[in-house]
Short mmCIF file of C-alpha atoms and ligand atoms in Angstrom, two decimals:
data_model
loop_
_atom_site.label_atom_id
_atom_site.label_comp_id
_atom_site.label_asym_id
_atom_site.label_seq_id
_atom_site.Cartn_x
_atom_site.Cartn_y
_atom_site.Cartn_z
CA MET A 102 -6.30 -7.46 -9.63
CA LEU A 103 -7.84 -5.57 -6.72
CA GLN A 104 -10.60 -8.16 -6.47
CA PRO A 105 -8.33 -11.23 -6.08
CA ILE A 106 -6.27 -9.34 -3.49
CA GLN A 107 -9.39 -8.56 -1.49
CA GLU A 108 -10.73 -12.09 -1.86
CA THR A 109 -7.45 -13.57 -0.63
CA ALA A 110 -7.34 -11.15 2.31
CA ALA A 111 -10.96 -11.95 3.17
CA TRP A 112 -10.21 -15.70 3.09
CA ILE A 113 -7.21 -15.23 5.41
CA LYS A 114 -9.25 -13.09 7.81
CA GLN A 115 -11.83 -15.87 7.99
CA HIS A 116 -9.15 -18.44 8.80
CA THR A 117 -7.06 -16.73 11.48
CA ASN A 118 -7.61 -14.58 14.54
CA VAL A 119 -4.06 -13.25 14.42
CA HIS A 120 -4.01 -9.61 13.29
CA PRO A 121 -0.37 -8.60 12.85
CA THR A 122 0.97 -5.24 11.73
CA THR A 123 4.39 -6.75 10.96
CA ALA A 124 5.23 -9.19 8.17
CA ILE A 125 8.41 -11.08 7.34
CA VAL A 126 9.52 -12.43 3.96
CA LEU A 127 11.97 -15.30 4.37
CA GLY A 128 14.48 -15.77 1.59
CA THR A 129 16.50 -18.71 0.31
CA GLY A 130 17.79 -20.91 3.11
CA LEU A 131 16.22 -18.60 5.68
CA GLY A 132 13.00 -20.51 6.26
CA ARG A 133 14.24 -21.71 9.62
CA LEU A 134 13.43 -18.33 11.16
CA ALA A 135 9.92 -19.71 10.92
CA ALA A 136 10.93 -22.16 13.66
CA GLU A 137 11.44 -19.16 15.98
CA ILE A 138 7.87 -18.09 15.40
CA GLU A 139 5.29 -19.42 17.82
CA VAL A 140 2.98 -20.59 15.05
CA ILE A 141 -0.74 -20.11 15.63
CA ASP A 142 -2.02 -20.71 12.09
CA SER A 143 -0.21 -21.76 8.95
CA PHE A 144 -1.49 -22.18 5.42
CA PRO A 145 0.29 -23.95 2.55
CA TYR A 146 0.22 -21.56 -0.41
CA ALA A 147 -1.70 -24.17 -2.40
CA ASP A 148 -4.66 -23.78 0.03
CA ILE A 149 -4.89 -19.99 -0.25
CA PRO A 150 -7.16 -18.66 -2.99
CA HIS A 151 -5.30 -16.85 -5.81
CA PHE A 152 -1.88 -17.46 -4.20
CA PRO A 153 0.93 -18.48 -6.55
CA VAL A 154 2.70 -21.73 -5.59
CA SER A 155 6.42 -21.61 -4.76
CA THR A 156 8.60 -23.89 -6.90
CA VAL A 157 12.22 -23.35 -5.86
CA GLU A 158 14.11 -25.84 -3.71
CA GLY A 159 14.58 -24.61 -0.15
CA HIS A 160 11.24 -22.85 0.01
CA SER A 161 8.45 -24.80 1.60
CA GLY A 162 5.72 -22.35 0.68
CA ARG A 163 3.64 -21.54 3.74
CA LEU A 164 1.99 -18.44 5.10
CA ILE A 165 2.46 -18.36 8.85
CA PHE A 166 0.58 -16.39 11.50
CA GLY A 167 1.95 -16.38 15.00
CA ARG A 168 4.06 -14.55 17.57
CA LEU A 169 7.68 -13.45 17.49
CA GLY A 170 9.31 -11.27 20.15
CA GLY A 171 5.95 -11.18 21.93
CA LYS A 172 4.21 -9.56 18.94
CA GLU A 173 1.83 -10.90 16.36
CA VAL A 174 3.51 -11.44 13.00
CA MET A 175 2.82 -13.01 9.66
CA ALA A 176 5.57 -14.64 7.63
CA LEU A 177 5.92 -15.78 4.05
CA GLU A 178 8.01 -18.92 4.14
CA GLY A 179 9.10 -18.95 0.52
CA ARG A 180 8.69 -16.07 -1.89
CA PHE A 181 7.88 -15.89 -5.58
CA HIS A 182 10.70 -15.07 -7.96
CA PHE A 183 10.52 -13.59 -11.42
CA TYR A 184 12.90 -16.31 -12.70
CA GLU A 185 10.34 -18.97 -11.80
CA GLY A 186 8.13 -17.55 -14.52
CA TYR A 187 5.80 -15.41 -12.41
CA ASN A 188 5.11 -11.92 -13.62
CA MET A 189 5.77 -9.00 -11.27
CA LYS A 190 2.09 -8.75 -10.26
CA GLU A 191 2.32 -12.36 -9.06
CA VAL A 192 5.70 -11.84 -7.39
CA THR A 193 4.29 -8.95 -5.37
CA PHE A 194 0.77 -10.32 -4.84
CA PRO A 195 1.51 -11.40 -1.23
CA VAL A 196 2.68 -7.88 -0.36
CA ARG A 197 -0.57 -6.42 -1.71
CA VAL A 198 -2.45 -8.95 0.43
CA MET A 199 -0.35 -7.98 3.46
CA HIS A 200 -1.35 -4.36 3.00
CA GLU A 201 -5.00 -5.37 2.78
CA LEU A 202 -4.53 -7.26 6.08
CA GLY A 203 -3.17 -4.17 7.83
CA ILE A 204 0.59 -4.77 7.67
CA GLN A 205 2.56 -1.59 8.35
CA THR A 206 6.13 -2.88 8.63
CA LEU A 207 7.82 -5.36 6.32
CA PHE A 208 10.99 -7.31 7.12
CA VAL A 209 12.66 -8.86 4.08
CA SER A 210 15.59 -11.23 3.85
CA ASN A 211 17.55 -12.77 1.04
CA ALA A 212 20.74 -14.56 0.08
CA ALA A 213 23.06 -12.46 -2.06
CA GLY A 214 26.46 -12.39 -3.66
CA GLY A 215 28.81 -9.85 -2.08
CA MET A 216 30.66 -7.46 -4.40
CA ASN A 217 32.09 -5.14 -1.79
CA PRO A 218 35.72 -6.26 -1.32
CA ASP A 219 35.40 -5.82 2.46
CA PHE A 220 32.63 -8.42 2.68
CA GLU A 221 33.08 -12.05 3.72
CA ILE A 222 30.90 -15.10 3.22
CA GLY A 223 28.46 -15.29 6.11
CA ASP A 224 28.23 -11.52 6.61
CA LEU A 225 24.85 -10.02 7.42
CA MET A 226 24.31 -6.94 5.27
CA LEU A 227 21.75 -4.38 6.38
CA ILE A 228 20.22 -3.11 3.13
CA THR A 229 20.53 0.67 3.00
CA ASP A 230 19.22 1.09 -0.55
CA HIS A 231 18.68 -0.83 -3.76
CA ILE A 232 19.17 -0.66 -7.51
CA ASN A 233 16.33 -2.06 -9.57
CA PHE A 234 17.82 -4.17 -12.36
CA MET A 235 14.70 -6.24 -12.94
CA PRO A 236 13.35 -6.35 -16.51
CA GLU A 237 9.76 -5.57 -15.53
CA HIS A 238 8.51 -2.99 -13.03
CA PRO A 239 6.05 -4.17 -10.36
CA LEU A 240 4.06 -0.92 -10.67
CA HIS A 241 3.81 -1.11 -14.46
CA GLY A 242 0.21 -0.60 -15.55
CA PRO A 243 -2.75 1.29 -14.11
CA ASN A 244 -1.89 2.80 -10.75
CA PHE A 245 -3.13 1.06 -7.60
CA PRO A 246 -5.00 3.38 -5.20
CA THR A 247 -2.58 2.45 -2.37
CA GLY A 248 -0.06 5.07 -3.45
CA PRO A 249 0.84 7.77 -5.97
CA ARG A 250 1.48 7.17 -9.68
CA PHE A 251 5.08 8.29 -9.24
CA PRO A 252 6.17 6.99 -5.85
CA ASP A 253 9.05 8.57 -3.98
CA MET A 254 11.96 6.19 -3.34
CA SER A 255 14.26 8.49 -1.38
CA GLU A 256 13.98 6.29 1.70
CA ALA A 257 13.04 2.83 0.49
CA TYR A 258 14.66 1.30 3.60
CA ASP A 259 13.50 2.99 6.78
CA ARG A 260 16.30 4.95 8.48
CA LYS A 261 14.88 4.50 11.97
CA LEU A 262 14.67 0.72 11.53
CA LEU A 263 18.24 0.71 10.21
CA ALA A 264 19.41 2.67 13.25
CA GLN A 265 17.60 0.25 15.54
CA ALA A 266 19.19 -2.74 13.79
CA ARG A 267 22.67 -1.22 14.17
CA GLU A 268 22.04 -0.62 17.85
CA ILE A 269 20.80 -4.17 18.47
CA ALA A 270 23.69 -5.71 16.51
CA LYS A 271 26.14 -3.67 18.60
CA GLU A 272 24.49 -4.62 21.89
CA LYS A 273 24.49 -8.32 21.00
CA GLY A 274 27.95 -8.33 19.46
CA ILE A 275 26.65 -9.40 16.05
CA LYS A 276 28.84 -8.28 13.15
CA VAL A 277 26.85 -6.48 10.47
CA VAL A 278 27.89 -4.74 7.28
CA GLU A 279 25.78 -2.35 5.23
CA GLY A 280 25.20 -1.75 1.58
CA VAL A 281 23.22 -1.39 -1.60
CA TYR A 282 21.37 -4.42 -2.96
CA VAL A 283 21.15 -4.89 -6.72
CA GLY A 284 18.08 -6.86 -7.81
CA THR A 285 18.49 -8.86 -11.03
CA GLN A 286 16.17 -11.27 -12.82
CA GLY A 287 18.37 -14.40 -12.52
CA PRO A 288 18.38 -17.35 -12.69
CA THR A 289 22.06 -17.23 -13.65
CA TYR A 290 24.52 -16.08 -11.03
CA GLU A 291 26.80 -13.34 -12.37
CA THR A 292 29.79 -13.63 -14.63
CA PRO A 293 32.91 -11.96 -13.16
CA ALA A 294 32.34 -9.10 -15.62
CA GLU A 295 28.76 -8.65 -14.40
CA TYR A 296 29.78 -8.59 -10.73
CA LYS A 297 32.34 -5.94 -11.66
CA MET A 298 29.74 -3.92 -13.54
CA TYR A 299 27.24 -3.99 -10.64
CA ARG A 300 30.03 -2.97 -8.27
CA ILE A 301 30.99 -0.04 -10.51
CA LEU A 302 27.33 0.97 -10.65
CA GLY A 303 27.21 1.25 -6.86
CA GLY A 304 26.13 -2.17 -5.65
CA ASP A 305 27.49 -4.00 -2.62
CA ALA A 306 25.48 -7.20 -3.05
CA VAL A 307 23.45 -8.79 -5.81
CA GLY A 308 20.48 -11.14 -5.74
CA MET A 309 17.35 -12.22 -7.56
CA SER A 310 14.57 -10.97 -5.30
CA THR A 311 13.45 -8.35 -2.78
CA VAL A 312 13.39 -5.25 -5.00
CA PRO A 313 9.87 -5.85 -6.41
CA GLU A 314 8.42 -6.59 -2.97
CA VAL A 315 10.05 -3.52 -1.46
CA ILE A 316 8.77 -1.25 -4.24
CA VAL A 317 5.21 -2.48 -3.74
CA ALA A 318 5.51 -2.29 0.06
CA ARG A 319 6.61 1.36 -0.24
CA HIS A 320 3.77 2.04 -2.65
CA CYS A 321 1.48 0.71 0.09
CA GLY A 322 3.09 3.02 2.66
CA MET A 323 4.83 0.27 4.63
CA ARG A 324 8.10 0.81 6.45
CA VAL A 325 10.72 -1.62 5.18
CA PHE A 326 13.74 -3.26 6.76
CA GLY A 327 15.92 -5.66 4.76
CA VAL A 328 18.86 -7.96 5.34
CA SER A 329 21.04 -9.82 2.83
CA ILE A 330 23.07 -12.80 3.87
CA ILE A 331 26.28 -12.83 1.88
CA THR A 332 26.53 -16.40 0.64
CA ASP A 333 29.25 -16.03 -2.01
CA LEU A 334 31.63 -13.39 -3.27
CA GLY A 335 31.63 -11.59 -6.59
CA VAL A 336 34.94 -9.93 -5.87
CA GLU A 337 37.80 -10.14 -8.36
CA GLY A 338 40.27 -12.81 -7.25
CA LYS A 339 37.74 -14.40 -4.87
CA ILE A 340 35.20 -15.67 -7.39
CA VAL A 341 34.61 -19.41 -7.28
CA GLU A 342 31.87 -21.62 -8.68
CA VAL A 343 28.52 -21.00 -6.92
CA SER A 344 25.75 -23.55 -6.42
CA HIS A 345 22.29 -23.21 -4.91
CA GLU A 346 23.29 -25.78 -2.28
CA GLU A 347 26.24 -23.70 -1.14
CA VAL A 348 24.09 -20.58 -1.07
CA GLN A 349 21.58 -22.43 1.12
CA ARG A 350 24.31 -23.80 3.40
CA ALA A 351 25.88 -20.38 3.93
CA ALA A 352 22.46 -18.80 4.56
CA ASN A 353 21.54 -21.57 7.00
CA ALA A 354 24.64 -21.00 9.08
CA VAL A 355 23.90 -17.31 9.65
CA GLN A 356 20.17 -17.37 10.06
CA PRO A 357 20.13 -17.59 13.87
CA LEU A 358 21.88 -14.19 14.00
CA MET A 359 19.46 -12.67 11.55
CA ALA A 360 16.59 -14.15 13.54
CA GLU A 361 17.95 -12.56 16.71
CA ILE A 362 18.05 -9.12 15.10
CA PHE A 363 14.55 -9.48 13.60
CA ARG A 364 13.10 -10.79 16.86
CA GLU A 365 14.58 -8.00 18.94
CA MET A 366 13.49 -5.30 16.48
CA ILE A 367 9.96 -6.67 16.51
CA ARG A 368 9.98 -6.97 20.30
CA ARG A 369 11.02 -3.31 20.67
CA GLY A 370 8.44 -2.29 18.05
N1 HPA B 278 24.12 -13.53 -7.49
C1 HPA B 278 22.80 -13.49 -7.58
N2 HPA B 278 21.99 -14.01 -6.68
C2 HPA B 278 22.53 -14.62 -5.62
C3 HPA B 278 23.91 -14.70 -5.47
C4 HPA B 278 24.75 -14.13 -6.46
O1 HPA B 278 25.99 -14.18 -6.39
N3 HPA B 278 24.13 -15.36 -4.30
C5 HPA B 278 22.92 -15.66 -3.78
N4 HPA B 278 21.95 -15.20 -4.58
#
């Protein structure tokens, strides 16, 4: 596994002169943040050696190198989900490559169902912590030399970055909420009973991504900041039928605000 990671990183280094220390993973319906990036180089996943190819609707599948907030960044436009059939090593492969390329800070975004009764559709939730409900662990198997065998997870989401995000949101008058993200395997959305269970267990929002990438990023020593866009509600009495199209539409509507927070955080460094 180490060899493909290094080969992919070497290929990327040969093909771009952008050397970012910040990376962004764009979730469902959030690809338009890519439009805010001053793109210098972009590579369809299919052109990158060893890279999995994204299959889900709403993800165009490009690796972008460019500038955002005056800083060099790389962005994954379209991530790899467990439900697509990838194993966790494949899901987290891009994060391993990012580490090899010198990434120190990872910004992640996703669409999620809100279970906190105070949440509304279209809320931006700063992720304060997560619960790993995925069926396979991304660090299962021989330990990678990037981190310890038993990694600490007491601060998966960087407190300083969270404080900075709160400050920026306040300054710009952007409403944000905060909470715990539950990562499940999907591809089904939750039954009302499942939403209730995840709520009882301590979750504020639930989605099908992010947790594996964050675990690997932490194992690589990266600082992590994450945002969920609340695209539907798993709150008793407010549960209605959910479709991928609606999730994308709700995410689309809020992405300029998320982009503003990301851009300003990156600008301030
Ligand atoms: N559940 C799981 N994943 C999701 C949801 C949800 O309600 N909304 C968007 N992604």
